[in-house]
mmCIF file of C-alpha atoms and ligand atoms in Angstrom:
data_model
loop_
_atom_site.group_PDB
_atom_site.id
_atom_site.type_symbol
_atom_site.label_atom_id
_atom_site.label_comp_id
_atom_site.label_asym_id
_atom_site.label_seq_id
_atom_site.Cartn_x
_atom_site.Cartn_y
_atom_site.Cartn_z
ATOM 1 C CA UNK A 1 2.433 7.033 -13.582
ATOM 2 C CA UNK A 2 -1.158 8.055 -14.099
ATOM 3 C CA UNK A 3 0.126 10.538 -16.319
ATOM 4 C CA UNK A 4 -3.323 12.117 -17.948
ATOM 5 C CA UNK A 5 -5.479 8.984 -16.919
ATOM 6 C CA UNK A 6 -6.430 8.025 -20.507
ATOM 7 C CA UNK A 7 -7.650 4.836 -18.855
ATOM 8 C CA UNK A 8 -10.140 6.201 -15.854
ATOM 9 C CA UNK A 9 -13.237 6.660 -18.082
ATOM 10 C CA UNK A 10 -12.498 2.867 -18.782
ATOM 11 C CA UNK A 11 -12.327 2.076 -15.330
ATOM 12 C CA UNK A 12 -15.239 4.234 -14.137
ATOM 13 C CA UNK A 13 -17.545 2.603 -16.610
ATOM 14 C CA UNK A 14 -17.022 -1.111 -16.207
ATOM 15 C CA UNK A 15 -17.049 -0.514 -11.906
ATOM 16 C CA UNK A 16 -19.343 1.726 -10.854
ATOM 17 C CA UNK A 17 -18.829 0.666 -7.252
ATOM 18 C CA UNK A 18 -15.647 2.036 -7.484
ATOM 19 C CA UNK A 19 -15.494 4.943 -4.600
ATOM 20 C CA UNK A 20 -11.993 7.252 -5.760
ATOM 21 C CA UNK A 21 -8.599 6.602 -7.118
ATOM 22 C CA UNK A 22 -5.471 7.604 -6.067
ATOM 23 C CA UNK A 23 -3.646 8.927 -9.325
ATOM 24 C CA UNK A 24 0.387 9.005 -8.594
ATOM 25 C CA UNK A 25 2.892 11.060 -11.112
ATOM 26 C CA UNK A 26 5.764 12.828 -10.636
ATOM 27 C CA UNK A 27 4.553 15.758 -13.395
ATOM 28 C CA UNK A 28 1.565 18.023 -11.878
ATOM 29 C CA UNK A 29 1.026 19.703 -14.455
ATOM 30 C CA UNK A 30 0.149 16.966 -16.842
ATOM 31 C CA UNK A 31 -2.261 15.854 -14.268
ATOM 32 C CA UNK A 32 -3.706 19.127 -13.947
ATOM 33 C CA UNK A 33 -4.288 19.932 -17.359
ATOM 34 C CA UNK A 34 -5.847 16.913 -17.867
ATOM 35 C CA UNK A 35 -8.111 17.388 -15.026
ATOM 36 C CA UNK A 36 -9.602 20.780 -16.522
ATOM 37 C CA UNK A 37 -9.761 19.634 -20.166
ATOM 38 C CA UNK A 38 -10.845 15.849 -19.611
ATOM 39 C CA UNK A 39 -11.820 14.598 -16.278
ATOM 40 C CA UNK A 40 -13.703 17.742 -15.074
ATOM 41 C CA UNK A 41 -17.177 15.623 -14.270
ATOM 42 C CA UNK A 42 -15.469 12.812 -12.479
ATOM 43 C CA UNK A 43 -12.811 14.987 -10.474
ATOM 44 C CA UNK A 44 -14.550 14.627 -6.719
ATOM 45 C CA UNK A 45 -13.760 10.721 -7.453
ATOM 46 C CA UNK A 46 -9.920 11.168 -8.300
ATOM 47 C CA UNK A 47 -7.274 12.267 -5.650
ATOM 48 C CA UNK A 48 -4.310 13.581 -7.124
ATOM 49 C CA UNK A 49 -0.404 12.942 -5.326
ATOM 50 C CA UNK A 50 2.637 14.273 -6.726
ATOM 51 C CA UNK A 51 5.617 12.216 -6.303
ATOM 52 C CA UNK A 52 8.218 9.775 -7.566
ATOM 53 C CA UNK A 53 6.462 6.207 -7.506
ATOM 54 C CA UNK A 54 9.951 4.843 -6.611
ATOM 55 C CA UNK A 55 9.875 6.765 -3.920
ATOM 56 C CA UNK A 56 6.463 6.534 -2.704
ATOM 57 C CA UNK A 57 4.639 5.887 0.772
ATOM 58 C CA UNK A 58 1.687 4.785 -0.490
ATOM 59 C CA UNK A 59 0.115 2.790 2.612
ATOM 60 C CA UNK A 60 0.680 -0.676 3.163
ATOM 61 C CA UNK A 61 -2.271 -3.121 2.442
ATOM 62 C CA UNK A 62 -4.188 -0.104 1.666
ATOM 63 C CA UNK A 63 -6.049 -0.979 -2.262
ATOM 64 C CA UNK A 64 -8.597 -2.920 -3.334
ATOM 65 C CA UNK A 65 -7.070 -2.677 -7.175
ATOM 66 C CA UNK A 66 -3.593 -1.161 -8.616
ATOM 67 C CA UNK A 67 -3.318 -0.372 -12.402
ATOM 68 C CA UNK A 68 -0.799 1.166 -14.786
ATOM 69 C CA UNK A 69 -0.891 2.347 -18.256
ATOM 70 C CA UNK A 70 2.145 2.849 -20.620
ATOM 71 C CA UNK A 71 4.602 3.876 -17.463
ATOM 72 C CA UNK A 72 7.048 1.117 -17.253
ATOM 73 C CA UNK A 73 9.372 1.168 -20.451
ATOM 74 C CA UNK A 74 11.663 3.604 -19.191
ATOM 75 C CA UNK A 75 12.130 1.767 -15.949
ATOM 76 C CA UNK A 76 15.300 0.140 -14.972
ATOM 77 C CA UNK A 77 15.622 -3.998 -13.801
ATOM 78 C CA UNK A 78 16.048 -2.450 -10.184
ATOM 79 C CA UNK A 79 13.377 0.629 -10.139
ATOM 80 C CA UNK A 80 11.170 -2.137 -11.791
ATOM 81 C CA UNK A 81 11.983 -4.394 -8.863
ATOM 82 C CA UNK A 82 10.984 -1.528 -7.056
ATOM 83 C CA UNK A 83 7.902 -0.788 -8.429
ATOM 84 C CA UNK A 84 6.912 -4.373 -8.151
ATOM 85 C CA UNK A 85 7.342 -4.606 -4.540
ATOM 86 C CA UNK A 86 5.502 -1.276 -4.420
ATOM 87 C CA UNK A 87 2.373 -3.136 -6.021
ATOM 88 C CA UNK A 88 2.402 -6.013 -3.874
ATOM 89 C CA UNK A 89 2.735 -4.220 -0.689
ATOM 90 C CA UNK A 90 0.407 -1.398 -1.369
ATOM 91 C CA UNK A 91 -3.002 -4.409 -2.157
ATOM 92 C CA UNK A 92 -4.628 -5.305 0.381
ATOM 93 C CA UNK A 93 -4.927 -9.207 0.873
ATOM 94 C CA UNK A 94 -7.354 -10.307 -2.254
ATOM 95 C CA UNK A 95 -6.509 -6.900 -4.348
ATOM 96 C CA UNK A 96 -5.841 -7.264 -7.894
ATOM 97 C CA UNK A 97 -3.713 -5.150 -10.387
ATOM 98 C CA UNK A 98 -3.327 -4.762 -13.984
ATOM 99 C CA UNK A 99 -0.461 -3.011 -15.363
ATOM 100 C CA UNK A 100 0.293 -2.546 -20.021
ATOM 101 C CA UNK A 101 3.341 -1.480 -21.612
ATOM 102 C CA UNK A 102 4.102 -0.881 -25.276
ATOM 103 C CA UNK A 103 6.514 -3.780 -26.325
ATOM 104 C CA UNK A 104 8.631 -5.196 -28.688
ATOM 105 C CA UNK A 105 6.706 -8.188 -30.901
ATOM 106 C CA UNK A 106 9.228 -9.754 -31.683
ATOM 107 C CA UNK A 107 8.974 -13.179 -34.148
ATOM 108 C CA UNK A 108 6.213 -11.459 -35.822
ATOM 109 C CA UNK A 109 6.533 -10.723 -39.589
ATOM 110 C CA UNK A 110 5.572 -7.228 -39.282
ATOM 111 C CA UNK A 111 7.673 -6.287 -36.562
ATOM 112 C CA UNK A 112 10.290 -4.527 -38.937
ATOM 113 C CA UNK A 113 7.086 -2.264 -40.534
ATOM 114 C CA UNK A 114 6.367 -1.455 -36.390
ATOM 115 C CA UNK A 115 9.816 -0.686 -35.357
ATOM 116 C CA UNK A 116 9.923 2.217 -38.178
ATOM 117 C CA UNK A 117 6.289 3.590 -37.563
ATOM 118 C CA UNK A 118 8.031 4.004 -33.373
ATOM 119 C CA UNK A 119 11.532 5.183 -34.437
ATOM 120 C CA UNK A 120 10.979 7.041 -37.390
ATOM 121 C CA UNK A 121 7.476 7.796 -38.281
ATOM 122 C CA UNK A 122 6.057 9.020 -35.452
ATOM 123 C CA UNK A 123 8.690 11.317 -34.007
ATOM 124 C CA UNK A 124 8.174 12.650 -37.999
ATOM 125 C CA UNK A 125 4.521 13.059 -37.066
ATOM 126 C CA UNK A 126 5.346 14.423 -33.994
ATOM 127 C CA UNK A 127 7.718 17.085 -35.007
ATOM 128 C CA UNK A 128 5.471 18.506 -38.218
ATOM 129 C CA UNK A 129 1.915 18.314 -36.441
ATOM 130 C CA UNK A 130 2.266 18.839 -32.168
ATOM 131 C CA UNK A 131 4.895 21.500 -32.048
ATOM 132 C CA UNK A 132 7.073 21.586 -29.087
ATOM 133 C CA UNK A 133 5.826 17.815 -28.218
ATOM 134 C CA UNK A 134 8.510 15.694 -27.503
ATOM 135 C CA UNK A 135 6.537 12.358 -26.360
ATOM 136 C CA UNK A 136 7.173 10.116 -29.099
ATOM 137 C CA UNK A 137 10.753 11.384 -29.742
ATOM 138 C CA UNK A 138 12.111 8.263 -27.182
ATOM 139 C CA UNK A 139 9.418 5.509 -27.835
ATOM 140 C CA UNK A 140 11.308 3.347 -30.069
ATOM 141 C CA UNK A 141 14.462 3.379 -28.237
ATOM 142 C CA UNK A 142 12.242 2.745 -24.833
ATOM 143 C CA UNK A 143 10.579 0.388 -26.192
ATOM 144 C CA UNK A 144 13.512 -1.807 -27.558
ATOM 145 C CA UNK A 145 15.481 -1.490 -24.442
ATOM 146 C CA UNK A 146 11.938 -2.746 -22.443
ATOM 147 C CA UNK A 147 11.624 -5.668 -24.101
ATOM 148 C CA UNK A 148 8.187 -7.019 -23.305
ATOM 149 C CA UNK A 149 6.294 -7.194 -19.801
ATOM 150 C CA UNK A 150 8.025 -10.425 -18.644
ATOM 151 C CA UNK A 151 11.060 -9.228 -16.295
ATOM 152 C CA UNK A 152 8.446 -7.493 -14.596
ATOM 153 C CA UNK A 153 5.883 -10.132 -14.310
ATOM 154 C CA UNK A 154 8.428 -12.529 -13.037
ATOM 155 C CA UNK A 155 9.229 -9.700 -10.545
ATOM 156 C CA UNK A 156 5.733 -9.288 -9.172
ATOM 157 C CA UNK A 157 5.562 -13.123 -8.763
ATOM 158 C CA UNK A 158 8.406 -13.298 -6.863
ATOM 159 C CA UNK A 159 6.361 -10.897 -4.567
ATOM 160 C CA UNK A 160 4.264 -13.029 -3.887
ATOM 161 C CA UNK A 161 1.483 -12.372 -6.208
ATOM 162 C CA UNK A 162 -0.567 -14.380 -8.382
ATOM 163 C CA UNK A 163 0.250 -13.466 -11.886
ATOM 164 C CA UNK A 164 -1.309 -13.879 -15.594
ATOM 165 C CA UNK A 165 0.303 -12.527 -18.774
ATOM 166 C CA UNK A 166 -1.736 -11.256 -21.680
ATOM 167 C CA UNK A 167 0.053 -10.291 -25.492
ATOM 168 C CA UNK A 168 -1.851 -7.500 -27.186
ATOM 169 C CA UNK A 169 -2.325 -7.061 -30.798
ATOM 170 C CA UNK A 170 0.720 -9.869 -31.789
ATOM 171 C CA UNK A 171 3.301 -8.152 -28.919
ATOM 172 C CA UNK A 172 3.105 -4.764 -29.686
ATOM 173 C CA UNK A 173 1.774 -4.683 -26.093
ATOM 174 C CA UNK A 174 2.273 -6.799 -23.356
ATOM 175 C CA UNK A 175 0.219 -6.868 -19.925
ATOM 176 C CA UNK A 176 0.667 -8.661 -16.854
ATOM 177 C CA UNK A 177 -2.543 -8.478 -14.254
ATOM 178 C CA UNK A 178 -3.254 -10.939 -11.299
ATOM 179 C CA UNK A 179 -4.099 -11.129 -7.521
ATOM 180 C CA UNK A 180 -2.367 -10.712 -4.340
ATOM 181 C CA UNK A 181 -2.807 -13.817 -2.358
ATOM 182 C CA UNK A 182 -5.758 -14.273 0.640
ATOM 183 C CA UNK A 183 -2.503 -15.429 2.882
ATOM 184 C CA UNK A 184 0.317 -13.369 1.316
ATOM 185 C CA UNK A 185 2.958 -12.988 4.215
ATOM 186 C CA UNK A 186 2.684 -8.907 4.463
ATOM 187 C CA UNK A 187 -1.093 -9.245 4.959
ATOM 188 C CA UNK A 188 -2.073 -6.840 8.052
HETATM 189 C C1 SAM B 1 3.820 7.576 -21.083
HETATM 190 S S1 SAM B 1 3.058 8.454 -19.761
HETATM 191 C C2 SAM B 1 1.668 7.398 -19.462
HETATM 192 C C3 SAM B 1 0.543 8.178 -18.906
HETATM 193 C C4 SAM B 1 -0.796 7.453 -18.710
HETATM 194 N N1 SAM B 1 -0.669 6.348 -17.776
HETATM 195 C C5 SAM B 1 -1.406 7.015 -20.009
HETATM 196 O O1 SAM B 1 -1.572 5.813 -20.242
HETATM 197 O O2 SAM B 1 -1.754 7.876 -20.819
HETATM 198 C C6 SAM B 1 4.160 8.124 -18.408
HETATM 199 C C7 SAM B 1 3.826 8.919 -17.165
HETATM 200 O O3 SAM B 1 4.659 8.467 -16.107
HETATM 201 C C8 SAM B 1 5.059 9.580 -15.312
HETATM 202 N N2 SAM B 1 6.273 9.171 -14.611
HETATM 203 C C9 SAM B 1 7.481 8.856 -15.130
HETATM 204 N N3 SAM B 1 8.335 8.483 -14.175
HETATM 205 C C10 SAM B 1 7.642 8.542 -12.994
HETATM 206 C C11 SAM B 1 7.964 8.273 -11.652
HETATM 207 N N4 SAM B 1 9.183 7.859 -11.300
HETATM 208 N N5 SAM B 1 7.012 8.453 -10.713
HETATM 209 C C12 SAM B 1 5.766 8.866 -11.042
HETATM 210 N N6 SAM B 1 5.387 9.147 -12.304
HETATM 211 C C13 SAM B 1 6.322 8.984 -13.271
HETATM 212 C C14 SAM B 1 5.229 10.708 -16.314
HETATM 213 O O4 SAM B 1 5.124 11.997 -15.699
HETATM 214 C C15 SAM B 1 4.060 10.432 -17.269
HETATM 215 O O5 SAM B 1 2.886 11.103 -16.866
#
């Protein structure tokens, strides 16, 4: 769900040694827009491959890392199962991933203030100032229905991974990153 890779510049930055990246989304033209206006200086390190990650054949035990940003709320308990075997079958042995979704904070004080800026603010925003734009539209209802990174986190462990979660910024964001295992049974 690399979507417009928001996150590469990141990535590139903090590992140089890092050779190319294999950026999966089911929308081309995002991708390719997003190329041209943002990535144009780093595009011989990013491979581009349209397709359905539910669906994907992404080679077995074939990445060093895996990461995902923002991609997961409107996943389903069993496309999230899925996606979480996906992950671990895809690392190689000693690979790592790292994966963020917006979430619900819930128990925090200003979580009412939050839920309005998602469901009604910024669809407001949305609709006066990015014509035609219909990103933000959903987000509050996605996010509701996701919950928090958990499920999925509990998914990827029962993978077989090693697995840490992280809360970001009281909730509002929840990550899960971690390892797959030296001896993890679907090593090559
Ligand atoms: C909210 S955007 C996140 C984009 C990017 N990761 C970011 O952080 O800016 C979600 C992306 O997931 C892609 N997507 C949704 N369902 C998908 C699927 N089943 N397979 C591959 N990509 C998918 C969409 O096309 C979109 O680019």
């Amino acid at each position: 769900m690399a979507g417009t890779g928001e996150v590469w510049p990141q990535l590139f930055k903090q590992f140089d040694n890092i050779h190319s990246v294999i950026a999966v989304d089911i929308s081309t033209g995002m991708h390719e827009k997003a190329m041209l206006r943002l990535h144009k200086h780093r595009n011989h390190k990013i491979q581009f491959v349209e397709d359905d990650i539910l669906k994907s054949k992404l080679p077995k035990n074939s990445a060093d890392f895996v990461i995902s940003t923002f991609g997961l709320k409107t996943f389903s308990f069993a496309q999230q199962a899925k996606l979480a075997k996906l992950v671990s079958q895809t690392l190689k042995p000693g690979g790592v991933f790292s994966l963020i979704e917006a979430s619900d904070p819930k128990g925090w004080w200003l979580r009412p203030f939050y839920r309005f800026h998602l469901m009604v603010l910024l669809p407001i925003i949305e609709r006066i100032f990015l014509q035609g734009a219909k990103d933000f539209a959903m987000i509050g209802k996605y996010t509701d229905n996701f919950g928090d990174i958990t499920q999925f986190a509990k998914l990827l462990h029962e993978e077989g991974l090693e697995v840490n979660q992280t809360k970001f910024f009281f909730g509002c964001a929840t990550g899960v990153s971690g390892k797959k295992p030296l001896n993890h049974p679907n090593r090559p």
